[in-house]
Amino acid sequence: AQSVTQPDIHITVSEGASLELRCNYSYGATPYLFWYVQSPGQGLQLLLKYFSGDTLVQGIKGFEAEFKRSQSSFNLRKPSVHWSDAAEYFCAVAGGYNKLIFGAGTRLAVHP
Amino acid sequence: GAGVSQSPSNKVTEKGKDVELRCDPISGHTALYWYRQRLGQGLEFLIYFQGNSAPDKSGLPSDRFSAERTGESVSTLTIQRTQQEDSAVYLCASSLASVSSSYNEQFFGPGTRLTVL
């Protein structure tokens, strides 16, 4: 069955530090992979997506993610975190064309 | 342009009551999805509508849950005889037509927070 695992429930980093959020997926075919961000009181916003091609994808707000088929991973990175990046981050895989399968999320806290 | 809207934003109800949640998709989006997000968890797929095709109801957790959509317009998610475990945020998303050979981005609404006392 298709699934997404985000091993880190909660991560705290200092402002200006680098960030990596982990995501592992289980999917039989070539996956469509996504990272979403959810800020308090706001809906989900798409940060970036991977469909095919270059395994390093760039997204909004300075985020990037790397698809590694051999590790079934799609980790999200940012070189320098800003206080406004504090939010919950969800990794997702498209389970067929009509629904997204989400991980449980990683809550990011940023210390000044 | 206008995004996906949902109403109400918050709903408090008593156990055993029925509730209706509404979703207005982005104009022109033929695909519509409902998801549920329990506290501290990721989103769970509930149901998917694509134009006039039969909906994919594979994610509905019980027969107390149902949803309707007329054409490509508003959708309502109905929960009958609500239980405390139904407390969650219910999110709606819409997209351009989804086909097996491609994927169109889903745009999410702000959600309806349902609390069952």
mmCIF file with all atom_site columns, C-alpha atoms in Angstrom:
data_model
loop_
_atom_site.group_PDB
_atom_site.id
_atom_site.type_symbol
_atom_site.label_atom_id
_atom_site.label_alt_id
_atom_site.label_comp_id
_atom_site.label_asym_id
_atom_site.label_entity_id
_atom_site.label_seq_id
_atom_site.pdbx_PDB_ins_code
_atom_site.Cartn_x
_atom_site.Cartn_y
_atom_site.Cartn_z
_atom_site.occupancy
_atom_site.B_iso_or_equiv
_atom_site.pdbx_formal_charge
_atom_site.auth_seq_id
_atom_site.auth_comp_id
_atom_site.auth_asym_id
_atom_site.auth_atom_id
_atom_site.pdbx_PDB_model_num
ATOM 1   C CA . ALA A 1 1   ? 0.000   0.000  0.000   1.00 0.00 ? 1   ALA A CA 1
ATOM 2   C CA . GLN A 1 2   ? 1.104   3.527  -0.658  1.00 0.00 ? 2   GLN A CA 1
ATOM 3   C CA . SER A 1 3   ? 2.314   5.423  2.377   1.00 0.00 ? 3   SER A CA 1
ATOM 4   C CA . VAL A 1 4   ? 4.401   8.375  3.490   1.00 0.00 ? 4   VAL A CA 1
ATOM 5   C CA . THR A 1 5   ? 6.523   8.497  6.630   1.00 0.00 ? 5   THR A CA 1
ATOM 6   C CA . GLN A 1 6   ? 7.841   11.637 8.247   1.00 0.00 ? 6   GLN A CA 1
ATOM 7   C CA . PRO A 1 7   ? 10.067  10.366 11.038  1.00 0.00 ? 7   PRO A CA 1
ATOM 8   C CA . ASP A 1 8   ? 10.407  13.672 12.878  1.00 0.00 ? 8   ASP A CA 1
ATOM 9   C CA . ILE A 1 9   ? 7.270   14.872 14.625  1.00 0.00 ? 9   ILE A CA 1
ATOM 10  C CA . HIS A 1 10  ? 8.822   18.056 15.941  1.00 0.00 ? 10  HIS A CA 1
ATOM 11  C CA . ILE A 1 11  ? 12.028  19.896 15.013  1.00 0.00 ? 11  ILE A CA 1
ATOM 12  C CA . THR A 1 12  ? 13.493  23.044 16.542  1.00 0.00 ? 12  THR A CA 1
ATOM 13  C CA . VAL A 1 13  ? 16.187  25.079 14.819  1.00 0.00 ? 13  VAL A CA 1
ATOM 14  C CA . SER A 1 14  ? 17.756  28.457 15.407  1.00 0.00 ? 14  SER A CA 1
ATOM 15  C CA . GLU A 1 15  ? 17.047  31.271 12.994  1.00 0.00 ? 15  GLU A CA 1
ATOM 16  C CA . GLY A 1 16  ? 19.688  31.299 10.280  1.00 0.00 ? 16  GLY A CA 1
ATOM 17  C CA . ALA A 1 17  ? 20.516  27.615 10.704  1.00 0.00 ? 17  ALA A CA 1
ATOM 18  C CA . SER A 1 18  ? 20.048  25.084 7.942   1.00 0.00 ? 18  SER A CA 1
ATOM 19  C CA . LEU A 1 19  ? 17.064  22.759 7.872   1.00 0.00 ? 19  LEU A CA 1
ATOM 20  C CA . GLU A 1 20  ? 16.351  19.280 6.580   1.00 0.00 ? 20  GLU A CA 1
ATOM 21  C CA . LEU A 1 21  ? 12.978  17.591 6.997   1.00 0.00 ? 21  LEU A CA 1
ATOM 22  C CA . ARG A 1 22  ? 12.849  13.909 6.208   1.00 0.00 ? 22  ARG A CA 1
ATOM 23  C CA . CYS A 1 23  ? 10.281  12.094 4.114   1.00 0.00 ? 23  CYS A CA 1
ATOM 24  C CA . ASN A 1 24  ? 10.159  8.458  3.023   1.00 0.00 ? 24  ASN A CA 1
ATOM 25  C CA . TYR A 1 25  ? 7.510   7.049  0.747   1.00 0.00 ? 25  TYR A CA 1
ATOM 26  C CA . SER A 1 26  ? 6.253   3.683  -0.361  1.00 0.00 ? 26  SER A CA 1
ATOM 27  C CA . TYR A 1 27  ? 4.901   3.571  -3.895  1.00 0.00 ? 27  TYR A CA 1
ATOM 28  C CA . GLY A 1 28  ? 5.187   0.989  -6.633  1.00 0.00 ? 28  GLY A CA 1
ATOM 29  C CA . ALA A 1 29  ? 5.614   3.207  -9.651  1.00 0.00 ? 29  ALA A CA 1
ATOM 30  C CA . THR A 1 30  ? 7.428   6.478  -10.259 1.00 0.00 ? 30  THR A CA 1
ATOM 31  C CA . PRO A 1 31  ? 5.910   8.735  -7.643  1.00 0.00 ? 31  PRO A CA 1
ATOM 32  C CA . TYR A 1 32  ? 4.581   12.231 -7.850  1.00 0.00 ? 32  TYR A CA 1
ATOM 33  C CA . LEU A 1 33  ? 5.877   13.841 -4.633  1.00 0.00 ? 33  LEU A CA 1
ATOM 34  C CA . PHE A 1 34  ? 4.937   17.044 -2.869  1.00 0.00 ? 34  PHE A CA 1
ATOM 35  C CA . TRP A 1 35  ? 5.781   19.178 0.116   1.00 0.00 ? 35  TRP A CA 1
ATOM 36  C CA . TYR A 1 36  ? 3.091   21.382 1.635   1.00 0.00 ? 36  TYR A CA 1
ATOM 37  C CA . VAL A 1 37  ? 3.295   23.928 4.446   1.00 0.00 ? 37  VAL A CA 1
ATOM 38  C CA . GLN A 1 38  ? 0.465   24.700 6.842   1.00 0.00 ? 38  GLN A CA 1
ATOM 39  C CA . SER A 1 39  ? 0.690   27.838 8.954   1.00 0.00 ? 39  SER A CA 1
ATOM 40  C CA . PRO A 1 40  ? -1.635  28.418 11.911  1.00 0.00 ? 40  PRO A CA 1
ATOM 41  C CA . GLY A 1 41  ? -5.084  29.423 10.735  1.00 0.00 ? 41  GLY A CA 1
ATOM 42  C CA . GLN A 1 42  ? -4.161  29.027 7.097   1.00 0.00 ? 42  GLN A CA 1
ATOM 43  C CA . GLY A 1 43  ? -4.740  26.400 4.507   1.00 0.00 ? 43  GLY A CA 1
ATOM 44  C CA . LEU A 1 44  ? -2.164  24.163 2.909   1.00 0.00 ? 44  LEU A CA 1
ATOM 45  C CA . GLN A 1 45  ? 0.270   25.803 0.538   1.00 0.00 ? 45  GLN A CA 1
ATOM 46  C CA . LEU A 1 46  ? 2.303   23.878 -1.997  1.00 0.00 ? 46  LEU A CA 1
ATOM 47  C CA . LEU A 1 47  ? 6.041   24.436 -1.543  1.00 0.00 ? 47  LEU A CA 1
ATOM 48  C CA . LEU A 1 48  ? 7.313   22.247 -4.359  1.00 0.00 ? 48  LEU A CA 1
ATOM 49  C CA . LYS A 1 49  ? 6.649   19.107 -6.324  1.00 0.00 ? 49  LYS A CA 1
ATOM 50  C CA . TYR A 1 50  ? 8.544   16.383 -8.152  1.00 0.00 ? 50  TYR A CA 1
ATOM 51  C CA . PHE A 1 51  ? 7.114   14.607 -11.168 1.00 0.00 ? 51  PHE A CA 1
ATOM 52  C CA . SER A 1 52  ? 10.144  13.569 -13.216 1.00 0.00 ? 52  SER A CA 1
ATOM 53  C CA . GLY A 1 53  ? 13.465  14.828 -14.529 1.00 0.00 ? 53  GLY A CA 1
ATOM 54  C CA . ASP A 1 54  ? 15.985  16.631 -12.357 1.00 0.00 ? 54  ASP A CA 1
ATOM 55  C CA . THR A 1 55  ? 15.945  15.039 -8.928  1.00 0.00 ? 55  THR A CA 1
ATOM 56  C CA . LEU A 1 56  ? 16.691  18.343 -7.173  1.00 0.00 ? 56  LEU A CA 1
ATOM 57  C CA . VAL A 1 57  ? 13.637  20.576 -7.297  1.00 0.00 ? 57  VAL A CA 1
ATOM 58  C CA . GLN A 1 58  ? 13.356  24.180 -6.255  1.00 0.00 ? 58  GLN A CA 1
ATOM 59  C CA . GLY A 1 59  ? 10.294  25.599 -4.607  1.00 0.00 ? 59  GLY A CA 1
ATOM 60  C CA . ILE A 1 60  ? 8.964   28.760 -3.124  1.00 0.00 ? 60  ILE A CA 1
ATOM 61  C CA . LYS A 1 61  ? 10.351  30.572 -0.080  1.00 0.00 ? 61  LYS A CA 1
ATOM 62  C CA . GLY A 1 62  ? 13.866  29.282 -0.721  1.00 0.00 ? 62  GLY A CA 1
ATOM 63  C CA . PHE A 1 63  ? 13.036  25.598 -0.170  1.00 0.00 ? 63  PHE A CA 1
ATOM 64  C CA . GLU A 1 64  ? 14.384  22.722 -2.203  1.00 0.00 ? 64  GLU A CA 1
ATOM 65  C CA . ALA A 1 65  ? 13.946  18.960 -2.112  1.00 0.00 ? 65  ALA A CA 1
ATOM 66  C CA . GLU A 1 66  ? 15.881  16.033 -3.502  1.00 0.00 ? 66  GLU A CA 1
ATOM 67  C CA . PHE A 1 67  ? 14.292  12.847 -4.825  1.00 0.00 ? 67  PHE A CA 1
ATOM 68  C CA . LYS A 1 68  ? 16.387  9.754  -4.123  1.00 0.00 ? 68  LYS A CA 1
ATOM 69  C CA . ARG A 1 69  ? 14.806  6.676  -5.644  1.00 0.00 ? 69  ARG A CA 1
ATOM 70  C CA . SER A 1 70  ? 17.328  4.296  -4.066  1.00 0.00 ? 70  SER A CA 1
ATOM 71  C CA . GLN A 1 71  ? 16.374  5.531  -0.608  1.00 0.00 ? 71  GLN A CA 1
ATOM 72  C CA . SER A 1 72  ? 12.674  6.155  -1.337  1.00 0.00 ? 72  SER A CA 1
ATOM 73  C CA . SER A 1 73  ? 13.190  9.597  0.089   1.00 0.00 ? 73  SER A CA 1
ATOM 74  C CA . PHE A 1 74  ? 12.191  13.146 -0.729  1.00 0.00 ? 74  PHE A CA 1
ATOM 75  C CA . ASN A 1 75  ? 13.796  15.345 1.933   1.00 0.00 ? 75  ASN A CA 1
ATOM 76  C CA . LEU A 1 76  ? 13.076  19.048 2.174   1.00 0.00 ? 76  LEU A CA 1
ATOM 77  C CA . ARG A 1 77  ? 15.920  21.493 2.772   1.00 0.00 ? 77  ARG A CA 1
ATOM 78  C CA . LYS A 1 78  ? 16.525  25.160 3.344   1.00 0.00 ? 78  LYS A CA 1
ATOM 79  C CA . PRO A 1 79  ? 19.988  26.662 3.822   1.00 0.00 ? 79  PRO A CA 1
ATOM 80  C CA . SER A 1 80  ? 18.955  29.416 6.232   1.00 0.00 ? 80  SER A CA 1
ATOM 81  C CA . VAL A 1 81  ? 15.711  29.323 8.203   1.00 0.00 ? 81  VAL A CA 1
ATOM 82  C CA . HIS A 1 82  ? 13.699  32.447 8.959   1.00 0.00 ? 82  HIS A CA 1
ATOM 83  C CA . TRP A 1 83  ? 11.382  32.874 11.943  1.00 0.00 ? 83  TRP A CA 1
ATOM 84  C CA . SER A 1 84  ? 8.446   33.011 9.524   1.00 0.00 ? 84  SER A CA 1
ATOM 85  C CA . ASP A 1 85  ? 9.167   29.429 8.457   1.00 0.00 ? 85  ASP A CA 1
ATOM 86  C CA . ALA A 1 86  ? 7.724   28.132 11.733  1.00 0.00 ? 86  ALA A CA 1
ATOM 87  C CA . ALA A 1 87  ? 4.805   25.965 10.637  1.00 0.00 ? 87  ALA A CA 1
ATOM 88  C CA . GLU A 1 88  ? 3.808   22.381 10.003  1.00 0.00 ? 88  GLU A CA 1
ATOM 89  C CA . TYR A 1 89  ? 5.222   20.655 6.948   1.00 0.00 ? 89  TYR A CA 1
ATOM 90  C CA . PHE A 1 90  ? 3.614   17.754 5.143   1.00 0.00 ? 90  PHE A CA 1
ATOM 91  C CA . CYS A 1 91  ? 5.098   15.429 2.597   1.00 0.00 ? 91  CYS A CA 1
ATOM 92  C CA . ALA A 1 92  ? 2.656   13.739 0.212   1.00 0.00 ? 92  ALA A CA 1
ATOM 93  C CA . VAL A 1 93  ? 2.601   11.292 -2.662  1.00 0.00 ? 93  VAL A CA 1
ATOM 94  C CA . ALA A 1 94  ? -0.061  11.186 -5.354  1.00 0.00 ? 94  ALA A CA 1
ATOM 95  C CA . GLY A 1 95  ? -1.864  7.864  -4.955  1.00 0.00 ? 95  GLY A CA 1
ATOM 96  C CA . GLY A 1 96  ? -2.973  7.618  -8.493  1.00 0.00 ? 96  GLY A CA 1
ATOM 97  C CA . TYR A 1 97  ? -4.203  10.758 -10.153 1.00 0.00 ? 97  TYR A CA 1
ATOM 98  C CA . ASN A 1 98  ? -7.034  11.538 -7.857  1.00 0.00 ? 98  ASN A CA 1
ATOM 99  C CA . LYS A 1 99  ? -5.851  11.724 -4.264  1.00 0.00 ? 99  LYS A CA 1
ATOM 100 C CA . LEU A 1 100 ? -2.896  12.682 -2.138  1.00 0.00 ? 100 LEU A CA 1
ATOM 101 C CA . ILE A 1 101 ? -1.498  10.470 0.596   1.00 0.00 ? 101 ILE A CA 1
ATOM 102 C CA . PHE A 1 102 ? 0.033   12.546 3.352   1.00 0.00 ? 102 PHE A CA 1
ATOM 103 C CA . GLY A 1 103 ? 2.572   11.932 6.041   1.00 0.00 ? 103 GLY A CA 1
ATOM 104 C CA . ALA A 1 104 ? 1.745   12.828 9.634   1.00 0.00 ? 104 ALA A CA 1
ATOM 105 C CA . GLY A 1 105 ? 3.631   16.090 9.390   1.00 0.00 ? 105 GLY A CA 1
ATOM 106 C CA . THR A 1 106 ? 6.652   17.711 11.022  1.00 0.00 ? 106 THR A CA 1
ATOM 107 C CA . ARG A 1 107 ? 6.134   20.738 13.212  1.00 0.00 ? 107 ARG A CA 1
ATOM 108 C CA . LEU A 1 108 ? 8.975   23.227 12.878  1.00 0.00 ? 108 LEU A CA 1
ATOM 109 C CA . ALA A 1 109 ? 9.802   25.706 15.638  1.00 0.00 ? 109 ALA A CA 1
ATOM 110 C CA . VAL A 1 110 ? 12.352  28.460 15.042  1.00 0.00 ? 110 VAL A CA 1
ATOM 111 C CA . HIS A 1 111 ? 14.308  30.001 17.896  1.00 0.00 ? 111 HIS A CA 1
ATOM 112 C CA . PRO A 1 112 ? 15.482  33.612 17.541  1.00 0.00 ? 112 PRO A CA 1
ATOM 113 C CA . GLY B 2 1   ? -8.872  35.191 -8.317  1.00 0.00 ? 1   GLY B CA 1
ATOM 114 C CA . ALA B 2 2   ? -10.939 33.585 -5.563  1.00 0.00 ? 2   ALA B CA 1
ATOM 115 C CA . GLY B 2 3   ? -9.595  30.450 -4.000  1.00 0.00 ? 3   GLY B CA 1
ATOM 116 C CA . VAL B 2 4   ? -11.403 27.495 -2.502  1.00 0.00 ? 4   VAL B CA 1
ATOM 117 C CA . SER B 2 5   ? -13.786 28.581 0.213   1.00 0.00 ? 5   SER B CA 1
ATOM 118 C CA . GLN B 2 6   ? -15.359 26.531 2.968   1.00 0.00 ? 6   GLN B CA 1
ATOM 119 C CA . SER B 2 7   ? -18.122 27.178 5.444   1.00 0.00 ? 7   SER B CA 1
ATOM 120 C CA . PRO B 2 8   ? -18.555 27.303 8.293   1.00 0.00 ? 8   PRO B CA 1
ATOM 121 C CA . SER B 2 9   ? -15.011 27.899 9.491   1.00 0.00 ? 9   SER B CA 1
ATOM 122 C CA . ASN B 2 10  ? -15.903 26.409 12.854  1.00 0.00 ? 10  ASN B CA 1
ATOM 123 C CA . LYS B 2 11  ? -18.713 24.104 13.910  1.00 0.00 ? 11  LYS B CA 1
ATOM 124 C CA . VAL B 2 12  ? -19.479 22.856 17.394  1.00 0.00 ? 12  VAL B CA 1
ATOM 125 C CA . THR B 2 13  ? -22.152 20.214 17.677  1.00 0.00 ? 13  THR B CA 1
ATOM 126 C CA . GLU B 2 14  ? -23.466 17.691 20.130  1.00 0.00 ? 14  GLU B CA 1
ATOM 127 C CA . LYS B 2 15  ? -22.903 13.991 19.769  1.00 0.00 ? 15  LYS B CA 1
ATOM 128 C CA . GLY B 2 16  ? -25.654 12.411 17.699  1.00 0.00 ? 16  GLY B CA 1
ATOM 129 C CA . LYS B 2 17  ? -26.484 15.504 15.646  1.00 0.00 ? 17  LYS B CA 1
ATOM 130 C CA . ASP B 2 18  ? -26.044 15.749 11.888  1.00 0.00 ? 18  ASP B CA 1
ATOM 131 C CA . VAL B 2 19  ? -23.736 18.351 10.340  1.00 0.00 ? 19  VAL B CA 1
ATOM 132 C CA . GLU B 2 20  ? -23.251 19.707 6.834   1.00 0.00 ? 20  GLU B CA 1
ATOM 133 C CA . LEU B 2 21  ? -20.012 21.214 5.629   1.00 0.00 ? 21  LEU B CA 1
ATOM 134 C CA . ARG B 2 22  ? -19.810 23.220 2.439   1.00 0.00 ? 22  ARG B CA 1
ATOM 135 C CA . CYS B 2 23  ? -17.076 23.692 -0.144  1.00 0.00 ? 23  CYS B CA 1
ATOM 136 C CA . ASP B 2 24  ? -16.974 26.183 -3.018  1.00 0.00 ? 24  ASP B CA 1
ATOM 137 C CA . PRO B 2 25  ? -14.258 25.159 -5.477  1.00 0.00 ? 25  PRO B CA 1
ATOM 138 C CA . ILE B 2 26  ? -12.276 27.422 -7.746  1.00 0.00 ? 26  ILE B CA 1
ATOM 139 C CA . SER B 2 27  ? -14.310 28.279 -10.825 1.00 0.00 ? 27  SER B CA 1
ATOM 140 C CA . GLY B 2 28  ? -13.467 25.964 -13.701 1.00 0.00 ? 28  GLY B CA 1
ATOM 141 C CA . HIS B 2 29  ? -12.059 23.221 -11.500 1.00 0.00 ? 29  HIS B CA 1
ATOM 142 C CA . THR B 2 30  ? -13.838 20.008 -12.338 1.00 0.00 ? 30  THR B CA 1
ATOM 143 C CA . ALA B 2 31  ? -12.137 17.880 -9.684  1.00 0.00 ? 31  ALA B CA 1
ATOM 144 C CA . LEU B 2 32  ? -12.999 18.246 -5.997  1.00 0.00 ? 32  LEU B CA 1
ATOM 145 C CA . TYR B 2 33  ? -11.594 16.408 -2.989  1.00 0.00 ? 33  TYR B CA 1
ATOM 146 C CA . TRP B 2 34  ? -12.448 16.138 0.693   1.00 0.00 ? 34  TRP B CA 1
ATOM 147 C CA . TYR B 2 35  ? -9.827  15.323 3.313   1.00 0.00 ? 35  TYR B CA 1
ATOM 148 C CA . ARG B 2 36  ? -9.953  14.980 7.092   1.00 0.00 ? 36  ARG B CA 1
ATOM 149 C CA . GLN B 2 37  ? -7.166  16.109 9.423   1.00 0.00 ? 37  GLN B CA 1
ATOM 150 C CA . ARG B 2 38  ? -7.336  14.836 12.968  1.00 0.00 ? 38  ARG B CA 1
ATOM 151 C CA . LEU B 2 39  ? -5.360  16.614 15.640  1.00 0.00 ? 39  LEU B CA 1
ATOM 152 C CA . GLY B 2 40  ? -1.649  15.978 15.262  1.00 0.00 ? 40  GLY B CA 1
ATOM 153 C CA . GLN B 2 41  ? -2.078  13.893 12.156  1.00 0.00 ? 41  GLN B CA 1
ATOM 154 C CA . GLY B 2 42  ? -1.757  14.252 8.420   1.00 0.00 ? 42  GLY B CA 1
ATOM 155 C CA . LEU B 2 43  ? -4.619  14.535 6.012   1.00 0.00 ? 43  LEU B CA 1
ATOM 156 C CA . GLU B 2 44  ? -6.739  11.499 5.189   1.00 0.00 ? 44  GLU B CA 1
ATOM 157 C CA . PHE B 2 45  ? -8.460  11.294 1.816   1.00 0.00 ? 45  PHE B CA 1
ATOM 158 C CA . LEU B 2 46  ? -12.233 10.957 2.076   1.00 0.00 ? 46  LEU B CA 1
ATOM 159 C CA . ILE B 2 47  ? -13.874 11.363 -1.318  1.00 0.00 ? 47  ILE B CA 1
ATOM 160 C CA . TYR B 2 48  ? -13.179 12.630 -4.845  1.00 0.00 ? 48  TYR B CA 1
ATOM 161 C CA . PHE B 2 49  ? -15.492 14.059 -7.499  1.00 0.00 ? 49  PHE B CA 1
ATOM 162 C CA . GLN B 2 50  ? -14.571 14.458 -11.154 1.00 0.00 ? 50  GLN B CA 1
ATOM 163 C CA . GLY B 2 51  ? -17.192 16.146 -13.303 1.00 0.00 ? 51  GLY B CA 1
ATOM 164 C CA . ASN B 2 52  ? -20.229 13.933 -13.753 1.00 0.00 ? 52  ASN B CA 1
ATOM 165 C CA . SER B 2 53  ? -18.341 10.681 -13.146 1.00 0.00 ? 53  SER B CA 1
ATOM 166 C CA . ALA B 2 54  ? -19.190 8.461  -10.197 1.00 0.00 ? 54  ALA B CA 1
ATOM 167 C CA . PRO B 2 55  ? -17.296 9.721  -7.139  1.00 0.00 ? 55  PRO B CA 1
ATOM 168 C CA . ASP B 2 56  ? -14.453 7.788  -5.535  1.00 0.00 ? 56  ASP B CA 1
ATOM 169 C CA . LYS B 2 57  ? -15.807 7.174  -2.039  1.00 0.00 ? 57  LYS B CA 1
ATOM 170 C CA . SER B 2 58  ? -13.049 4.798  -0.989  1.00 0.00 ? 58  SER B CA 1
ATOM 171 C CA . GLY B 2 59  ? -11.857 7.009  1.868   1.00 0.00 ? 59  GLY B CA 1
ATOM 172 C CA . LEU B 2 60  ? -15.167 7.530  3.660   1.00 0.00 ? 60  LEU B CA 1
ATOM 173 C CA . PRO B 2 61  ? -14.721 6.000  7.143   1.00 0.00 ? 61  PRO B CA 1
ATOM 174 C CA . SER B 2 62  ? -18.309 4.880  7.694   1.00 0.00 ? 62  SER B CA 1
ATOM 175 C CA . ASP B 2 63  ? -21.781 5.054  6.211   1.00 0.00 ? 63  ASP B CA 1
ATOM 176 C CA . ARG B 2 64  ? -22.472 8.048  8.443   1.00 0.00 ? 64  ARG B CA 1
ATOM 177 C CA . PHE B 2 65  ? -20.376 10.074 6.013   1.00 0.00 ? 65  PHE B CA 1
ATOM 178 C CA . SER B 2 66  ? -21.703 11.146 2.629   1.00 0.00 ? 66  SER B CA 1
ATOM 179 C CA . ALA B 2 67  ? -20.999 13.884 0.125   1.00 0.00 ? 67  ALA B CA 1
ATOM 180 C CA . GLU B 2 68  ? -22.728 15.414 -2.840  1.00 0.00 ? 68  GLU B CA 1
ATOM 181 C CA . ARG B 2 69  ? -21.708 17.612 -5.687  1.00 0.00 ? 69  ARG B CA 1
ATOM 182 C CA . THR B 2 70  ? -23.919 18.906 -8.445  1.00 0.00 ? 70  THR B CA 1
ATOM 183 C CA . GLY B 2 71  ? -21.993 19.245 -11.690 1.00 0.00 ? 71  GLY B CA 1
ATOM 184 C CA . GLU B 2 72  ? -18.857 21.296 -11.186 1.00 0.00 ? 72  GLU B CA 1
ATOM 185 C CA . SER B 2 73  ? -20.147 23.478 -8.407  1.00 0.00 ? 73  SER B CA 1
ATOM 186 C CA . VAL B 2 74  ? -20.524 23.419 -4.659  1.00 0.00 ? 74  VAL B CA 1
ATOM 187 C CA . SER B 2 75  ? -20.051 20.252 -2.643  1.00 0.00 ? 75  SER B CA 1
ATOM 188 C CA . THR B 2 76  ? -21.474 19.355 0.756   1.00 0.00 ? 76  THR B CA 1
ATOM 189 C CA . LEU B 2 77  ? -20.055 16.795 3.150   1.00 0.00 ? 77  LEU B CA 1
ATOM 190 C CA . THR B 2 78  ? -22.650 15.423 5.562   1.00 0.00 ? 78  THR B CA 1
ATOM 191 C CA . ILE B 2 79  ? -21.889 13.571 8.753   1.00 0.00 ? 79  ILE B CA 1
ATOM 192 C CA . GLN B 2 80  ? -24.874 11.911 10.367  1.00 0.00 ? 80  GLN B CA 1
ATOM 193 C CA . ARG B 2 81  ? -25.144 11.020 14.043  1.00 0.00 ? 81  ARG B CA 1
ATOM 194 C CA . THR B 2 82  ? -21.807 12.645 14.815  1.00 0.00 ? 82  THR B CA 1
ATOM 195 C CA . GLN B 2 83  ? -19.420 10.962 17.227  1.00 0.00 ? 83  GLN B CA 1
ATOM 196 C CA . GLN B 2 84  ? -16.588 12.501 19.245  1.00 0.00 ? 84  GLN B CA 1
ATOM 197 C CA . GLU B 2 85  ? -14.035 10.777 17.011  1.00 0.00 ? 85  GLU B CA 1
ATOM 198 C CA . ASP B 2 86  ? -15.398 12.832 14.103  1.00 0.00 ? 86  ASP B CA 1
ATOM 199 C CA . SER B 2 87  ? -13.818 15.937 15.631  1.00 0.00 ? 87  SER B CA 1
ATOM 200 C CA . ALA B 2 88  ? -11.261 17.132 13.109  1.00 0.00 ? 88  ALA B CA 1
ATOM 201 C CA . VAL B 2 89  ? -10.550 19.756 10.489  1.00 0.00 ? 89  VAL B CA 1
ATOM 202 C CA . TYR B 2 90  ? -12.243 18.931 7.203   1.00 0.00 ? 90  TYR B CA 1
ATOM 203 C CA . LEU B 2 91  ? -10.399 20.288 4.180   1.00 0.00 ? 91  LEU B CA 1
ATOM 204 C CA . CYS B 2 92  ? -11.651 20.636 0.665   1.00 0.00 ? 92  CYS B CA 1
ATOM 205 C CA . ALA B 2 93  ? -9.453  20.951 -2.407  1.00 0.00 ? 93  ALA B CA 1
ATOM 206 C CA . SER B 2 94  ? -10.128 21.462 -6.094  1.00 0.00 ? 94  SER B CA 1
ATOM 207 C CA . SER B 2 95  ? -8.117  21.063 -9.259  1.00 0.00 ? 95  SER B CA 1
ATOM 208 C CA . LEU B 2 96  ? -8.399  21.056 -13.011 1.00 0.00 ? 96  LEU B CA 1
ATOM 209 C CA . ALA B 2 97  ? -9.533  17.739 -14.446 1.00 0.00 ? 97  ALA B CA 1
ATOM 210 C CA . SER B 2 98  ? -7.414  14.865 -13.203 1.00 0.00 ? 98  SER B CA 1
ATOM 211 C CA . VAL B 2 99  ? -6.420  12.195 -15.717 1.00 0.00 ? 99  VAL B CA 1
ATOM 212 C CA . SER B 2 100 ? -4.345  9.097  -15.239 1.00 0.00 ? 100 SER B CA 1
ATOM 213 C CA . SER B 2 101 ? -1.503  10.369 -17.434 1.00 0.00 ? 101 SER B CA 1
ATOM 214 C CA . SER B 2 102 ? -0.947  13.627 -15.637 1.00 0.00 ? 102 SER B CA 1
ATOM 215 C CA . TYR B 2 103 ? -1.508  15.405 -12.384 1.00 0.00 ? 103 TYR B CA 1
ATOM 216 C CA . ASN B 2 104 ? -2.993  18.817 -11.726 1.00 0.00 ? 104 ASN B CA 1
ATOM 217 C CA . GLU B 2 105 ? -2.222  20.714 -8.541  1.00 0.00 ? 105 GLU B CA 1
ATOM 218 C CA . GLN B 2 106 ? -4.835  20.606 -5.822  1.00 0.00 ? 106 GLN B CA 1
ATOM 219 C CA . PHE B 2 107 ? -5.663  23.929 -4.207  1.00 0.00 ? 107 PHE B CA 1
ATOM 220 C CA . PHE B 2 108 ? -6.868  23.702 -0.632  1.00 0.00 ? 108 PHE B CA 1
ATOM 221 C CA . GLY B 2 109 ? -9.469  25.672 1.255   1.00 0.00 ? 109 GLY B CA 1
ATOM 222 C CA . PRO B 2 110 ? -8.953  26.896 4.830   1.00 0.00 ? 110 PRO B CA 1
ATOM 223 C CA . GLY B 2 111 ? -10.948 24.026 6.299   1.00 0.00 ? 111 GLY B CA 1
ATOM 224 C CA . THR B 2 112 ? -13.852 23.615 8.694   1.00 0.00 ? 112 THR B CA 1
ATOM 225 C CA . ARG B 2 113 ? -12.950 22.795 12.274  1.00 0.00 ? 113 ARG B CA 1
ATOM 226 C CA . LEU B 2 114 ? -15.572 20.404 13.639  1.00 0.00 ? 114 LEU B CA 1
ATOM 227 C CA . THR B 2 115 ? -15.866 19.799 17.366  1.00 0.00 ? 115 THR B CA 1
ATOM 228 C CA . VAL B 2 116 ? -18.268 17.139 18.616  1.00 0.00 ? 116 VAL B CA 1
ATOM 229 C CA . LEU B 2 117 ? -19.070 17.457 22.305  1.00 0.00 ? 117 LEU B CA 1
#
